[in-house]
C-alpha cells in the first residue's frame, strides 16, 4: 500500500489508527512550505495538540516521503525541555499527521502581533531557551539548520521550544545547502561544493534571529533572497542597528555573527554569556504571552467589529447587488488598517534545501479545506479564540490572510457570499427595534449611504482587480525572468562542461601523442644504434681479415725470399770454390816454379852425383807440400761451405722472428684500436639514450605543466563565468524587484522559490 511501509523499520515509525477518529476540533494555526499546522484535541484524553499535516502525493512524492521520514526519525530521537515534544505520527490518504505538543505560537508571531521589537530581557529569555535547545542538539552531534524566529515556539507556561526539524541534520559535519536564506551562515552558502560545516551554523542563525527579534526583520530582508545570499557570503557581518541595546546584547550578537566558524563560540560557551545569564524576572515570558494574548484579543475584536460593519451594510444592499460584491474580505472595510500588507509581506519564507522536495511546493499549496471555511466556521473560530483558554498568538485575521492571499483571485471571482446567513440575522434585529417613521428615514439614509458605498466599492473592486492583474503579470514576468536565469545557468553549465570535456580530450590526446612519440623516438634510436654497432662489427671484421691476410702475405713473401736465398746459395758457393781452387792452382803453380828454381840452384850447388838424391828429395818434398795444399784446399772448401749454410739459416730465422713480432704487434694494435672504438660507441649509445630520456621527460614535464595550467585557467574561467552570470542575474532580479517595489508591488518578491542556487 503506502510507500516503503513493507519495510518494518519504516512501518514502525507510524501509528496504525485513523487520525480522523482520534483528533477533533482541527483549526489551522500556521503553515509553511509543506502544508499546514493545526490546533487539535485528542478525543481520548481531551489533550490539546498541534498537528503538522504533510502530504506526500503529487509531484516529487518520493522526496516528500523521504523528508517526512527524516523529520519523524529526528523528532523521535530528541527529548529536551527546549525542543518540541513529539507525540507520534499517523498516515491517512497520502498525508502524514505529525502530532506534537501544542504551542501558542512562534517568536515571529509575537513580532507580528505587536508590530514592534521585543524588549531586551524578552529577547534574552527567548535566546536563552533556544540556546539550551541548541546545546542539547549540538552535544548529540545534530544540527538544526533552520533557526529563526518562526521556528522558535512558546508554550502557555512560557517555555521556549525549538521546532521544525524538517531541515535538521542528524550528523555533524554536514555539507548540503539547507536553511532559509536570510538566516543562513556564510559557510552554509559557501558549502555548495565540498565545504563542510557544523553546529556553528545554528549559532549564526541565532545571532540573526536576535537581530530579527530586535528589529522585526532579519538583516537584508529588503533584498531578494539571491542577492542576500551573496551579501552574507561576501560582506561584513551585520550588527544591531539601534544604540538602545546594552553592550551585553551587542557583544552576544557580534560573537554569534563571527564570519569564520572557528571564531564563533559553541552553544555551550554562549550559555555562559552575561547576556543570557544576567538576572531577569522569571515571569518575563509569561508576561509577554499575556501581553500578546491581550493584543490578539484586541485585534480579533477589531476584526470582528469590522466584519460586523460590513455584514451590516451588506444587509441593506438587497439581493440584486449581492453577486457584485465579489471581494468583501474582512480587511477591506472602511476602517481598513495597515494590517494586511504588513502581514502579507510576512508570509512565512520557505526554508530551502537542494535535496528537499518540500520547498518546491512553495506558498501556493494551501489545502482546499482551508479555503472552504464556511461562515459558521469563521464565527466558531472567533469564539473559540476569544473565549476558550486556547488563544493562539496569531490574530484570526492573519490566519485567514494566510490562506486568502492565495485564494484572492478565486474569491474575487466567485464573490464573497459567506455572510449571507448572518446578514439576514442582522437585518431582522434592526427591523424590530425602530419606530416606523424613523425607520423609513433611517432606511432612506442608509440606502443613500449604501449606494454611495456601493459605487465606491465598485470602483475599489475594479481598481483592485486591475492591481491584481498587474500583480499577476509582474509575478509572471518574474517567473519568466527566473526561468530565463535557470536556462542561462543550464546553458552556461552545459557550455562549460562541454569545454571541459573538450579540454580533457585534447589533453588525453596530447599525452597519447607524447607517449607514441616517445615510443617512436626510442625505437628509432634503438635501430640507429643497432645499425651502427653492426656496421662497426663488420668494419672490424674486415680490418681483421685484411690484417690477417696481410700477415700471411708478408710471411709468404719472406718464405719465398728465403727459398730464393737458399736456392741462390750453391752458385755463390761454386764461385767461392772456384776462387779457392784458382788460389790453390796459383799457389801450386808458384810452388812448382819455386821448386824449379830451387832445383836449379841445388843442382848448380851440389855435385852431380848428388843430383839424383837431391832431385828425389825435392820431388818428395814437392809432393808432400802439394798434398798439404790439397788437404788445405779441401778443408777450406768444406769450411767455407758449412759456415756459409749456417749463416743463412740463422739470418732467415732472425728475419722470421722479426716479422712475426712486427705482425703480432700490428694485430695487437688493431685489436686495441677496435675495442677502443667499441667502447666509445657504447658510451655514445649510452649518452644518446640518456639524452633522449631527458629530452622526453622534459617534454613530458612541460606538457604536464601546460595541461595543469590550462586546467587552472579553465577552472578560473569557469568560476568567473558562473560568478559573473550569478551576479548579473542577481542584479537583474534586484533591478526587477526594486522596480516592482517602486511600482508598489511588495509582497510577491519571495513567492517564487529558486530552483537551484548552486552551479
Ligand atoms: P515549516 O517547516 O514549513 O517551517 P513548521 O514546523 O515551522 O513548518 O511549522 C510552521 C508554522 O506552524 C510555525 O512557524 C508555527 O507558527 C506553527 N507551528 C508549528 N508547530 C507548532 C506547534 N507545535 N504548536 C503551535 N504552532 C506550531
Ligand atoms: Mg518553519
Short mmCIF file of C-alpha atoms and ligand atoms in Angstrom, two decimals, residues 28-39 49-52 54 71 84-85 98-109 144 146 148-155 161-167 180 348-351 358 392 394 398 402, ligand 1:
data_model
loop_
_atom_site.label_atom_id
_atom_site.label_comp_id
_atom_site.label_asym_id
_atom_site.label_seq_id
_atom_site.Cartn_x
_atom_site.Cartn_y
_atom_site.Cartn_z
CA UNK A 28 -5.24 25.82 11.18
CA UNK A 29 -2.71 27.79 13.21
CA UNK A 30 0.20 28.07 10.87
CA UNK A 31 1.66 26.85 7.69
CA UNK A 32 4.88 26.57 5.85
CA UNK A 33 6.33 25.03 2.79
CA UNK A 34 4.96 21.50 3.30
CA UNK A 35 1.33 22.30 4.23
CA UNK A 36 -0.40 23.42 7.38
CA UNK A 37 -0.18 23.05 11.16
CA UNK A 38 -3.41 22.59 13.11
CA UNK A 39 -4.63 23.02 16.63
CA UNK A 49 -2.04 19.05 20.49
CA UNK A 50 -0.59 20.54 17.34
CA UNK A 51 -0.70 18.52 14.14
CA UNK A 52 1.56 19.19 11.19
CA UNK A 54 2.41 16.80 5.39
CA UNK A 71 11.67 14.62 10.25
CA UNK A 84 9.13 20.45 20.82
CA UNK A 85 7.72 17.25 22.30
CA UNK A 98 2.74 14.64 12.77
CA UNK A 99 1.41 15.14 16.30
CA UNK A 100 3.32 17.40 18.68
CA UNK A 101 2.78 19.29 21.87
CA UNK A 102 0.78 22.44 21.28
CA UNK A 103 2.44 25.83 21.48
CA UNK A 104 0.88 29.25 21.49
CA UNK A 105 2.86 30.49 18.57
CA UNK A 106 6.27 31.42 17.35
CA UNK A 107 8.55 34.30 18.27
CA UNK A 108 7.83 35.62 14.80
CA UNK A 109 4.09 35.67 15.65
CA UNK A 144 19.03 22.29 13.35
CA UNK A 146 16.77 26.44 10.19
CA UNK A 148 14.76 31.68 13.00
CA UNK A 149 12.01 33.34 15.00
CA UNK A 150 9.38 31.41 13.01
CA UNK A 151 10.80 28.13 14.28
CA UNK A 152 11.14 29.11 17.94
CA UNK A 153 7.82 28.46 19.69
CA UNK A 154 6.42 29.44 23.08
CA UNK A 155 4.15 27.36 25.30
CA UNK A 161 10.78 25.27 22.25
CA UNK A 162 12.81 24.67 19.15
CA UNK A 163 10.54 23.37 16.37
CA UNK A 164 10.60 22.50 12.68
CA UNK A 165 13.21 19.79 12.30
CA UNK A 166 12.44 19.45 8.61
CA UNK A 167 15.86 20.79 7.70
CA UNK A 180 16.32 29.94 4.99
CA UNK A 348 6.48 32.54 6.02
CA UNK A 349 9.56 32.26 3.91
CA UNK A 350 10.10 28.71 2.80
CA UNK A 351 13.26 27.19 4.02
CA UNK A 358 9.05 20.37 0.08
CA UNK A 392 -3.13 31.19 19.51
CA UNK A 394 -1.76 34.91 15.81
CA UNK A 398 -3.60 36.80 9.98
CA UNK A 402 -2.52 33.27 5.17
P1 LIG B 1 7.92 24.63 8.14
O1 LIG B 1 8.83 23.51 8.00
O2 LIG B 1 7.08 24.78 6.93
O3 LIG B 1 8.56 25.93 8.51
P2 LIG B 1 6.99 24.45 10.85
O4 LIG B 1 7.17 23.18 11.55
O5 LIG B 1 7.97 25.53 11.17
O6 LIG B 1 6.94 24.21 9.30
O7 LIG B 1 5.54 25.00 11.12
C1 LIG B 1 5.07 26.16 10.50
C2 LIG B 1 4.39 27.05 11.50
O8 LIG B 1 3.38 26.36 12.19
C3 LIG B 1 5.32 27.54 12.58
O9 LIG B 1 6.01 28.72 12.21
C4 LIG B 1 4.37 27.82 13.72
O10 LIG B 1 3.77 29.09 13.58
C5 LIG B 1 3.31 26.75 13.52
N1 LIG B 1 3.59 25.60 14.38
C6 LIG B 1 4.40 24.59 14.11
N2 LIG B 1 4.42 23.70 15.11
C7 LIG B 1 3.60 24.15 16.05
C8 LIG B 1 3.20 23.69 17.35
N3 LIG B 1 3.68 22.56 17.85
N4 LIG B 1 2.35 24.42 18.04
C9 LIG B 1 1.89 25.56 17.54
N5 LIG B 1 2.21 26.07 16.36
C10 LIG B 1 3.06 25.37 15.59
#
